[in-house]
PDB file of C-alpha atoms and ligand atoms in Angstrom:
ATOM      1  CA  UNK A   1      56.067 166.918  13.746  1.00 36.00           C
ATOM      2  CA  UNK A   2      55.633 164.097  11.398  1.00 42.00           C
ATOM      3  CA  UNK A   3      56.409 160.633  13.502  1.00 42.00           C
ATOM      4  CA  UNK A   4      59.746 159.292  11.268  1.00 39.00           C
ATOM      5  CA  UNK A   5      59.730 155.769  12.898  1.00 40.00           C
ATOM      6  CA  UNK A   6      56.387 154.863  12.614  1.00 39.00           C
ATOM      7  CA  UNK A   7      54.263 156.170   9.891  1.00 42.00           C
ATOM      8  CA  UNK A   8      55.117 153.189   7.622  1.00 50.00           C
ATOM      9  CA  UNK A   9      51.978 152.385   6.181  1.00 59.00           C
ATOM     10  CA  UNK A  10      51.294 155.741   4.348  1.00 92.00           C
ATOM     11  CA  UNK A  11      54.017 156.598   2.441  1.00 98.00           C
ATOM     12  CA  UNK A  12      55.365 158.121  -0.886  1.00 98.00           C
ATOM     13  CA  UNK A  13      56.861 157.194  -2.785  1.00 98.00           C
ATOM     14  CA  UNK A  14      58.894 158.402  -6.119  1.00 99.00           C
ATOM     15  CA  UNK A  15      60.263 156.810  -9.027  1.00 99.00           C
ATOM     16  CA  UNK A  16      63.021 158.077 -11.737  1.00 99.00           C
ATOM     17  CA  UNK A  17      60.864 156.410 -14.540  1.00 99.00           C
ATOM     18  CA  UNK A  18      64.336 155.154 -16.780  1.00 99.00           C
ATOM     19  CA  UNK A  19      65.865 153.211 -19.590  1.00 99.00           C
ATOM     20  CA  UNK A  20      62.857 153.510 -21.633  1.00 98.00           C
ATOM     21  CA  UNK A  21      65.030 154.237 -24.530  1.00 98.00           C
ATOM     22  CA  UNK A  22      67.231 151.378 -24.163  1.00 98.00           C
ATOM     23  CA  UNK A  23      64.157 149.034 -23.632  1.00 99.00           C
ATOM     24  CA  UNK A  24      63.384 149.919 -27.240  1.00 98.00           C
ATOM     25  CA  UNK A  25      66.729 150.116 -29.064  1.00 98.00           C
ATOM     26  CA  UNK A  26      67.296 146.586 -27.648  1.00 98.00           C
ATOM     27  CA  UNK A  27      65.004 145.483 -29.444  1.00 98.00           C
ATOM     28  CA  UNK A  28      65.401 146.787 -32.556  1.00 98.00           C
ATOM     29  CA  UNK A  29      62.404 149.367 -32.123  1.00 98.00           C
ATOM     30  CA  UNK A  30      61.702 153.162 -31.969  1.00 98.00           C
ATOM     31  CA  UNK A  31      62.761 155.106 -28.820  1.00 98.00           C
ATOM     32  CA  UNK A  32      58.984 155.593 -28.427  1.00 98.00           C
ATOM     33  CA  UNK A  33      57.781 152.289 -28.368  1.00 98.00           C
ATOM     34  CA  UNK A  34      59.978 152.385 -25.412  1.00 98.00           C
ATOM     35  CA  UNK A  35      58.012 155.293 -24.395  1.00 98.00           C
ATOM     36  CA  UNK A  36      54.744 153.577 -25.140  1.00 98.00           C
ATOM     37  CA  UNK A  37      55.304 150.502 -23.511  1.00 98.00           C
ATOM     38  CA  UNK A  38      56.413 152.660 -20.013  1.00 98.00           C
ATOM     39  CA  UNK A  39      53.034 153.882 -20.264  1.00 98.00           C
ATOM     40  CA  UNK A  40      51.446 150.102 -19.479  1.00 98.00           C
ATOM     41  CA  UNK A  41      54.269 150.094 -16.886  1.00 98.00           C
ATOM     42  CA  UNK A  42      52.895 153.076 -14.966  1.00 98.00           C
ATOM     43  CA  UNK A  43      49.306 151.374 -15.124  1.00 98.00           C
ATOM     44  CA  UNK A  44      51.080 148.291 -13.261  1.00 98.00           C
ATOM     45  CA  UNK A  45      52.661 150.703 -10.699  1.00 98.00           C
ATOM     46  CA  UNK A  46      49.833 152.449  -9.618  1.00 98.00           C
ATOM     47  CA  UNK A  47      47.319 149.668  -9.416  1.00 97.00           C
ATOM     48  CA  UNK A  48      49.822 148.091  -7.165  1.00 98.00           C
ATOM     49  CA  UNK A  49      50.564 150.919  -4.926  1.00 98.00           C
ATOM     50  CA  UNK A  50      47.676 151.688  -3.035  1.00 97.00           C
ATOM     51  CA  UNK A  51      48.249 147.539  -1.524  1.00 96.00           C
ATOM     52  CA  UNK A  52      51.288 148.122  -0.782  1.00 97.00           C
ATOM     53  CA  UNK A  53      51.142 151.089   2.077  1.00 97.00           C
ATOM     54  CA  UNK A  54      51.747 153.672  -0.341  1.00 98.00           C
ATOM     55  CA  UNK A  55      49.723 156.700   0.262  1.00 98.00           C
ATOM     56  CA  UNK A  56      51.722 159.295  -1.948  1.00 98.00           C
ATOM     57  CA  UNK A  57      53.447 158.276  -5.630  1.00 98.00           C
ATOM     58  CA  UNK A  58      55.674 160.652  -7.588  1.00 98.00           C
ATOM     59  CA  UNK A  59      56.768 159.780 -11.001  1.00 99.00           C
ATOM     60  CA  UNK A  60      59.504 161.318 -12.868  1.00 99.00           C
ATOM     61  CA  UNK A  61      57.852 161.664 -16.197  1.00 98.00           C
ATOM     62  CA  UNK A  62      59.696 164.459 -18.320  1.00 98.00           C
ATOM     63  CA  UNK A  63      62.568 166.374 -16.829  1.00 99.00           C
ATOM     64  CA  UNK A  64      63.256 169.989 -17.841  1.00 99.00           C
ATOM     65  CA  UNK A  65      66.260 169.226 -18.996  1.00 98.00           C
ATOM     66  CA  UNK A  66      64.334 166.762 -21.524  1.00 98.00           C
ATOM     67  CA  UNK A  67      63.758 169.771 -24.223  1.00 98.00           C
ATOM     68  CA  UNK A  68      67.118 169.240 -25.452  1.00 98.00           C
ATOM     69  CA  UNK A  69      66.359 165.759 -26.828  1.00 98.00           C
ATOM     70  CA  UNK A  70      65.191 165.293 -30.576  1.00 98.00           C
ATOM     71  CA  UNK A  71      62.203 167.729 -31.169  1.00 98.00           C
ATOM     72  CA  UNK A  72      60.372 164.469 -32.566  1.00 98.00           C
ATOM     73  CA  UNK A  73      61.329 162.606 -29.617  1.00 98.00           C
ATOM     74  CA  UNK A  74      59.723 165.560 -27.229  1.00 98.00           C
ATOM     75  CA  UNK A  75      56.861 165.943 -29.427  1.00 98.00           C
ATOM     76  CA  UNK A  76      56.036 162.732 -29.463  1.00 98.00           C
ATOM     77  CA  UNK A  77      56.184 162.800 -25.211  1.00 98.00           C
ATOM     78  CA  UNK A  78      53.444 165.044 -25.172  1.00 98.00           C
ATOM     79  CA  UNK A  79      51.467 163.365 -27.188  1.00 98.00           C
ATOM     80  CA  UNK A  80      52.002 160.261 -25.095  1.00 98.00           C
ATOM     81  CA  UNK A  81      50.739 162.444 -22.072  1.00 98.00           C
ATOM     82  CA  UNK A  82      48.033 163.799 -23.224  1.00 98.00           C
ATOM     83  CA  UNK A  83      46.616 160.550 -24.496  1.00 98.00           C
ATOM     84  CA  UNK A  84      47.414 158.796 -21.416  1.00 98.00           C
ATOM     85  CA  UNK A  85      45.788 161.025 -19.276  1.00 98.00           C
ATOM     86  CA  UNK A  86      42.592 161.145 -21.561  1.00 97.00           C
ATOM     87  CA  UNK A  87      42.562 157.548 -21.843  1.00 97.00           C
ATOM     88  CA  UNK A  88      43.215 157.097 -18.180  1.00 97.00           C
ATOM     89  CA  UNK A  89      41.235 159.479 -16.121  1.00 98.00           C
ATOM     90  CA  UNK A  90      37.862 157.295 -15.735  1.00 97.00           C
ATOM     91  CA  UNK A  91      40.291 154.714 -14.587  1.00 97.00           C
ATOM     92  CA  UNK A  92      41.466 156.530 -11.981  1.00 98.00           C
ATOM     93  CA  UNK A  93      38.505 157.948 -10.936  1.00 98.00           C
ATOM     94  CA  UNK A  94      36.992 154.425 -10.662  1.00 98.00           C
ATOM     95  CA  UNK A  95      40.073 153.551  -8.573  1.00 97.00           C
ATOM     96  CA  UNK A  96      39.880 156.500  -5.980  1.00 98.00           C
ATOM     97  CA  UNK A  97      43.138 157.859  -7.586  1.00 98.00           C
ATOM     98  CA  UNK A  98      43.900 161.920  -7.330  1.00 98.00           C
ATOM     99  CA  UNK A  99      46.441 162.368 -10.322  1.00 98.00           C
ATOM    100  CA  UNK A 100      48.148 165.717  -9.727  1.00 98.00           C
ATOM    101  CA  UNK A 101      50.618 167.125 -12.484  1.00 98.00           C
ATOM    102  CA  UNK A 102      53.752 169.106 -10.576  1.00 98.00           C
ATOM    103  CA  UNK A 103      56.205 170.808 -12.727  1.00 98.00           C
ATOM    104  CA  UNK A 104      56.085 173.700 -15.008  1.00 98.00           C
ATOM    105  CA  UNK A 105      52.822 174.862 -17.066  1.00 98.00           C
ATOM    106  CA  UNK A 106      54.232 177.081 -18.987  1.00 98.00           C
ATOM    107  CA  UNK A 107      55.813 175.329 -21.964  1.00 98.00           C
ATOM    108  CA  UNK A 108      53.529 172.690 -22.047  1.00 98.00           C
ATOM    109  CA  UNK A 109      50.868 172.748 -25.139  1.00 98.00           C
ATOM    110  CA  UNK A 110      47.099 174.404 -24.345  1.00 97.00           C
ATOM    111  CA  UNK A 111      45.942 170.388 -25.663  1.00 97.00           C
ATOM    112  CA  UNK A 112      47.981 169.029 -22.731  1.00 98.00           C
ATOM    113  CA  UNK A 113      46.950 172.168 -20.540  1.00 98.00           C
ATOM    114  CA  UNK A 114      43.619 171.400 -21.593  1.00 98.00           C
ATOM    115  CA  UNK A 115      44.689 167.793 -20.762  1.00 98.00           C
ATOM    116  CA  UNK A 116      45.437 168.457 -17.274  1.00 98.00           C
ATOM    117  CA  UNK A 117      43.003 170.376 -15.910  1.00 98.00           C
ATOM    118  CA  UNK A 118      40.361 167.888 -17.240  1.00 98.00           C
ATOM    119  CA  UNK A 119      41.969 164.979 -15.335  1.00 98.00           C
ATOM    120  CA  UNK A 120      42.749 167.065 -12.139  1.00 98.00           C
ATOM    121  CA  UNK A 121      39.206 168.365 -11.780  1.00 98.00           C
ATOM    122  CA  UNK A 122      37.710 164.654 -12.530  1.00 98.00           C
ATOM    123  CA  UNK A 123      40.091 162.782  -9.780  1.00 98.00           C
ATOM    124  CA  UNK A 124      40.139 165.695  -7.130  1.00 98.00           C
ATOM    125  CA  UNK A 125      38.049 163.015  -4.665  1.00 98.00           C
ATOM    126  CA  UNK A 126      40.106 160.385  -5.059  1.00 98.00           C
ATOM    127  CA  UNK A 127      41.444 159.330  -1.371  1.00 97.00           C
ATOM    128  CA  UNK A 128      43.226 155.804  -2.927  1.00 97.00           C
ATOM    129  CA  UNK A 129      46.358 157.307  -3.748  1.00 98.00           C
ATOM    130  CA  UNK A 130      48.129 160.531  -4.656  1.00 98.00           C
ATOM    131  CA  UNK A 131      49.429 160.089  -7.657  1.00 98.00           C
ATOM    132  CA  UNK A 132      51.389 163.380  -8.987  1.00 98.00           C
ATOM    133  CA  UNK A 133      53.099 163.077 -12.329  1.00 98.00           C
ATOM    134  CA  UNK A 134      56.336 165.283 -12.708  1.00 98.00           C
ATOM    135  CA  UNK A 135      56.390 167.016 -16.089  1.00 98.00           C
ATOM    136  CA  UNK A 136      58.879 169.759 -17.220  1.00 99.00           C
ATOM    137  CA  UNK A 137      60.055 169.135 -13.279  1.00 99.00           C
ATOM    138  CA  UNK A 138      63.283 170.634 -12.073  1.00 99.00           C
ATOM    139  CA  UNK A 139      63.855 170.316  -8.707  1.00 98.00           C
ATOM    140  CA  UNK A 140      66.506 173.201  -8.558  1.00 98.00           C
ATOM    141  CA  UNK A 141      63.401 175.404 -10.053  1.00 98.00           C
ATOM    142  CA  UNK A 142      60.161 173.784  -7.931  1.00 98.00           C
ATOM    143  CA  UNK A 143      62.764 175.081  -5.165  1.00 98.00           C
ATOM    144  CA  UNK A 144      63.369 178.448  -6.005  1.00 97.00           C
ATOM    145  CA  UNK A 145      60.191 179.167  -7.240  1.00 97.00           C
ATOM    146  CA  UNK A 146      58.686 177.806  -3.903  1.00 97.00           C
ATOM    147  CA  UNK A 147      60.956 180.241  -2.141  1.00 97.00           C
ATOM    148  CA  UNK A 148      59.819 182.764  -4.011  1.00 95.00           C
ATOM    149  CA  UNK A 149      56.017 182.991  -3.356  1.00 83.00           C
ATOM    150  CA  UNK A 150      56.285 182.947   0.198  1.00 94.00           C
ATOM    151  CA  UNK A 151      56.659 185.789   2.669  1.00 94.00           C
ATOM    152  CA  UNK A 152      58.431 183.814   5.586  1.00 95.00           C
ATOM    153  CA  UNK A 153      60.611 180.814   4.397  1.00 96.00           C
ATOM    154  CA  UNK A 154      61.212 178.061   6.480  1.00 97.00           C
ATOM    155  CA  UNK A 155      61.382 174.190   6.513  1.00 97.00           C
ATOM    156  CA  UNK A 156      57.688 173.741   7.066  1.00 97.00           C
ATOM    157  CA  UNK A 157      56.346 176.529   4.444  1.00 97.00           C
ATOM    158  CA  UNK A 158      58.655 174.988   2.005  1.00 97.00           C
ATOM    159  CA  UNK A 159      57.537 171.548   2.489  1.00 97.00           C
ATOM    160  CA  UNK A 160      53.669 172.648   2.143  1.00 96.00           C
ATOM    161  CA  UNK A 161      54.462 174.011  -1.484  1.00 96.00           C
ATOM    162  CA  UNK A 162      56.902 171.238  -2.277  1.00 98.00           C
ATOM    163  CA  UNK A 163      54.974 168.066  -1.182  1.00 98.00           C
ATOM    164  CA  UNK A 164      55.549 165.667   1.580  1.00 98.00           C
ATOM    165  CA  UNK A 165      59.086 164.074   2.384  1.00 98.00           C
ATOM    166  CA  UNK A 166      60.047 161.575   0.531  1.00 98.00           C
ATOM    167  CA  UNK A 167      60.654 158.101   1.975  1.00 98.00           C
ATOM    168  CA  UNK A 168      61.243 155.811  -0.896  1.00 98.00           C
ATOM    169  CA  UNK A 169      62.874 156.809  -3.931  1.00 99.00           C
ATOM    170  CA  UNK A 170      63.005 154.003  -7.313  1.00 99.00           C
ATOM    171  CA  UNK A 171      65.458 155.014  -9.752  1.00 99.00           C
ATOM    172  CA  UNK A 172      65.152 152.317 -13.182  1.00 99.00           C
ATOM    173  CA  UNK A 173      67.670 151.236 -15.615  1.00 98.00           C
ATOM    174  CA  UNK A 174      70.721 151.269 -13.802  1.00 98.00           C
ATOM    175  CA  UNK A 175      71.767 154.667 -13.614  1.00 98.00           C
ATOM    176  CA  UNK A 176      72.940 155.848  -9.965  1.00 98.00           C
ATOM    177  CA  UNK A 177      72.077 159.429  -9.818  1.00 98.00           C
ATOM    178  CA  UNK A 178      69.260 161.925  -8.519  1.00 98.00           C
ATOM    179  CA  UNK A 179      69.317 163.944 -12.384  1.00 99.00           C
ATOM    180  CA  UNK A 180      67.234 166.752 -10.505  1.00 99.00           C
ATOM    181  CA  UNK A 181      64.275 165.191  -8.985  1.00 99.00           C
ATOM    182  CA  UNK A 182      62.910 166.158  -5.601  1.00 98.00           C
ATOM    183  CA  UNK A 183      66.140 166.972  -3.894  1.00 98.00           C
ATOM    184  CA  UNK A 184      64.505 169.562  -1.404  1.00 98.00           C
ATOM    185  CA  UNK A 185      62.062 166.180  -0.770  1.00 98.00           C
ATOM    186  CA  UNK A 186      64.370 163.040  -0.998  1.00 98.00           C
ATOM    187  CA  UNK A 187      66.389 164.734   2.144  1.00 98.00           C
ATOM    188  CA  UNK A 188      66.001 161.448   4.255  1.00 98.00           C
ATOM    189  CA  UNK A 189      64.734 159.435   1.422  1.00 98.00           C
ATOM    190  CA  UNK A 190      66.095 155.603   1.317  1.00 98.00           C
ATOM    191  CA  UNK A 191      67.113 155.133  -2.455  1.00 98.00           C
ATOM    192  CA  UNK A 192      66.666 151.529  -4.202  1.00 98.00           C
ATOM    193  CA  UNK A 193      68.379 151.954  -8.088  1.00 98.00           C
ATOM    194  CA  UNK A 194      67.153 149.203  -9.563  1.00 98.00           C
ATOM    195  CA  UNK A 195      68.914 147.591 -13.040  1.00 98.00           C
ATOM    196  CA  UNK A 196      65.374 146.756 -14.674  1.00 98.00           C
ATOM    197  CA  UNK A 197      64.234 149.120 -17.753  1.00 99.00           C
ATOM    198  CA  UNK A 198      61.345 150.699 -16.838  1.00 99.00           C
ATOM    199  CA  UNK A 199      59.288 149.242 -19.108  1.00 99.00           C
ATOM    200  CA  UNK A 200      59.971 146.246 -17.509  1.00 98.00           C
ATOM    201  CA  UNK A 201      59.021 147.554 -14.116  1.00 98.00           C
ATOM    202  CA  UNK A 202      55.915 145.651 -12.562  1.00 98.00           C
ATOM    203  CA  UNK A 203      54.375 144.845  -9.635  1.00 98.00           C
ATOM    204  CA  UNK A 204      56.499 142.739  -8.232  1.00 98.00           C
ATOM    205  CA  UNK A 205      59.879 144.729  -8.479  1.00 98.00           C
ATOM    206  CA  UNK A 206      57.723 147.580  -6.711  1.00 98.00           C
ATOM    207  CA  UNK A 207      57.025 145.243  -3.656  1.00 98.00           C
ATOM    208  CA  UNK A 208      60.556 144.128  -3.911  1.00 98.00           C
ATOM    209  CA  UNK A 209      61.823 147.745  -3.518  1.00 98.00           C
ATOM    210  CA  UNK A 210      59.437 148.053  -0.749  1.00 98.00           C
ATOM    211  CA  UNK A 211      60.841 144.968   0.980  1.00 98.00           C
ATOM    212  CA  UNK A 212      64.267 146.425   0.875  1.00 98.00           C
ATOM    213  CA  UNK A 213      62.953 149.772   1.977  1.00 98.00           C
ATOM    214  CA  UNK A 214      60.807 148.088   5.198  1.00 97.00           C
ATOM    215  CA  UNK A 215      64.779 146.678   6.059  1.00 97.00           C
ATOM    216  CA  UNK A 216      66.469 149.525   6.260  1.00 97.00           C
ATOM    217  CA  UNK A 217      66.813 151.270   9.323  1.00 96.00           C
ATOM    218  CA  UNK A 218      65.910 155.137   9.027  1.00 97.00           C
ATOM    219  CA  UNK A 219      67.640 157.248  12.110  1.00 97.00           C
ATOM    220  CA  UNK A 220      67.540 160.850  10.614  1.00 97.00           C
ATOM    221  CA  UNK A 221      70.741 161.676  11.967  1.00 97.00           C
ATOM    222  CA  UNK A 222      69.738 159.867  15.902  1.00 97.00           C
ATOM    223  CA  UNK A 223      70.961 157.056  17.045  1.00 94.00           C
ATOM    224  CA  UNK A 224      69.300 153.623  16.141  1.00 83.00           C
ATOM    225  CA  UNK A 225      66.021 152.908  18.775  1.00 72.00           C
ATOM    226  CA  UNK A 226      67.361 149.622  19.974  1.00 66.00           C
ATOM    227  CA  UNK A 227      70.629 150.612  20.932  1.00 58.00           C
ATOM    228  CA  UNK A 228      68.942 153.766  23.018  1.00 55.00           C
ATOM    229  CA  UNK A 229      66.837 151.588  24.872  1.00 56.00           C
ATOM    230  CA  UNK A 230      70.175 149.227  25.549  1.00 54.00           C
ATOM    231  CA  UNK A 231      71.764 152.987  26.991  1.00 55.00           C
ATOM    232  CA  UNK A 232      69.063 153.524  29.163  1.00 57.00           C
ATOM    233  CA  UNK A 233      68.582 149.757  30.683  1.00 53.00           C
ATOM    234  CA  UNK A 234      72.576 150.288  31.005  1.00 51.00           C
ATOM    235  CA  UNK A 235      72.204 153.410  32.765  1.00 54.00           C
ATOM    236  CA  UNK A 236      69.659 152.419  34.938  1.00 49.00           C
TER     237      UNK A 236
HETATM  238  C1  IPE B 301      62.942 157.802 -19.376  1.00 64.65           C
HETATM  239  O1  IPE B 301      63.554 156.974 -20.294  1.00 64.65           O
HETATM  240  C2  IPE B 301      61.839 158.624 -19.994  1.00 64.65           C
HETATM  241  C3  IPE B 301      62.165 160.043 -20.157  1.00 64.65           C
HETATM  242  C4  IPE B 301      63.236 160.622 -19.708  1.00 64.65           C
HETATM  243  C5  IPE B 301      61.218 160.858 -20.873  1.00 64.65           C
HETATM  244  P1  IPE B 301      64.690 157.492 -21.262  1.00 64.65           P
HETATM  245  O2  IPE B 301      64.066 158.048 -22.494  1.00 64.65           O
HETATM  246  O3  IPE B 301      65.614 158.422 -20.538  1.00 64.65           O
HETATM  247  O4  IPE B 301      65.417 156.136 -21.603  1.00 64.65           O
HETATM  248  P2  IPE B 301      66.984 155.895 -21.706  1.00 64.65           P
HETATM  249  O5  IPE B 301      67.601 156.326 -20.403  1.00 64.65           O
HETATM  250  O6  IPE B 301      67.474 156.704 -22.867  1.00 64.65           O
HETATM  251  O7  IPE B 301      67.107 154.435 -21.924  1.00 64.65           O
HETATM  252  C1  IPE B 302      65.559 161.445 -15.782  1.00 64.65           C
HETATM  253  O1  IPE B 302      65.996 160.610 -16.787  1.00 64.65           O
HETATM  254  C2  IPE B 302      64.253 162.066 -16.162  1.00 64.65           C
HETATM  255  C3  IPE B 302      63.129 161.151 -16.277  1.00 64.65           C
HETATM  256  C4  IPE B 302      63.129 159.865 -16.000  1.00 64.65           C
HETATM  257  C5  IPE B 302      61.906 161.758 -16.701  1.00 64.65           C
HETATM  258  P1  IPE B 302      67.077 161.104 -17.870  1.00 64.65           P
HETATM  259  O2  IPE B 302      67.308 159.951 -18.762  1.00 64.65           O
HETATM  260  O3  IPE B 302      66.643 162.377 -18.491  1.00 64.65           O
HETATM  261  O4  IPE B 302      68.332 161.400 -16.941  1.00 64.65           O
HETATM  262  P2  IPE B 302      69.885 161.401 -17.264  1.00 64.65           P
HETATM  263  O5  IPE B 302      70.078 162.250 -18.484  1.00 64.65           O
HETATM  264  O6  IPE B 302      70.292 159.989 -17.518  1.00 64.65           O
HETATM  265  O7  IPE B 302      70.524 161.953 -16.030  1.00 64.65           O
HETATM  266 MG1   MG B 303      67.312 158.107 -19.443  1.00 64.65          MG
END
């Protein structure tokens, strides 16, 4: 079994990428300018991660529940993926990065498909950093349809199709809720909601969440190490 309290220096990860909208209306500017400039935010994030222990980084990139925005607005998402990911792949390669893509397939555009399978297949060395990118995600769905494939369900099997347990989760932009990311993963995950649009997001906020994170005490349900070790020296 995975050791809780002391694999530290490998985590994941995952951040509710929000408040790119209201980045841009505050300023007088296009939702997607918003969208654009969370783009060079992302770049920030992940060139930072890998120096800051994190082995594993999920970002929250398009929910399912997404399609019901403005058809302009969605179409001009994909777009936005699709270049990023062209633009971005020798990058990441360079970098040692593995960029994954979890979510549905099925909705998505055969340029994007195209897309995707061009950027997995170019960063499948990359030991740096995981870096999986959540588009058309539902958790509620990733679950069932996990559940579905396999012939004996448990815990374990489930996490293997999943992904690992979360221990950090970022949300942006001041909102307080989970809005159906990773809840099978984010079981024991410490949450940091941080008030910053995430187009504001850099470097430094990420190693500020971290800080808080390395400060919190994580018991999964057992009683805090210290205080053990005080039991046993009293019952000794
Ligand atoms: C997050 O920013 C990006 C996506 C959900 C695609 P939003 O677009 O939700 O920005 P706000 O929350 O409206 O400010
Ligand atoms: C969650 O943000 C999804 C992403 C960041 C991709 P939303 O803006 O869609 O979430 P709600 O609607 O505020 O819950
Ligand atoms: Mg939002």
């Amino acid at each position: 079994m995975r050791d809780y309290f002391t694999s530290q220096s490998s985590l994941h990860v995952g951040i509710i990428m929000d408040g790119n909208g209201r980045w841009a209306t505050a300023r007088g500017l296009p939702r997607l300018a918003g969208h654009e400039a969370g783009a060079e935010a992302v770049n920030r994030v992940v060139e930072a991660a890998p120096g800051c222990g994190v082995a594993v980084l999920t970002l929250f990139a398009f929910s399912s529940d997404n399609w019901s925005r403005p058809k302009k607005e969605v179409a001009a998402l994909m777009r936005l993926f699709a270049c990023y990911l062209e633009r971005e792949t020798a990058r990441c390669v360079e970098n040692g990065i593995r960029l994954e893509v979890i979510g549905r397939r099925d909705r998505l555009s055969r340029k994007l498909l195209a897309a995707i399978g061009k950027a997995e297949r170019a960063t499948a060395g990359g030991s740096a950093l995981r870096l999986r990118i959540a588009v058309d995600y539902s958790a509620r769905d990733a679950i069932l349809a996990a559940a579905r494939g396999l012939p004996q369900l448990s815990r374990e099997s489930l996490e293997v199709r999943l992904g690992p347990p979360v221990d950090l989760l970022i949300r942006t932009g001041g909102e307080q809720r989970l809005s159906d990311f990773m809840l099978w993963e984010c079981a024991y995950a410490e949450l940091v909601f941080a008030r910053r649009m995430w187009p504001d997001f850099d470097a430094a906020d990420l190693a500020s969440a971290l800080q808080d994170f390395h400060c919190r005490e994580r018991r999964f349900g057992a009683v805090p190490v210290p205080s053990v070790r005080r039991e046993e020296a009293w019952l000794d």
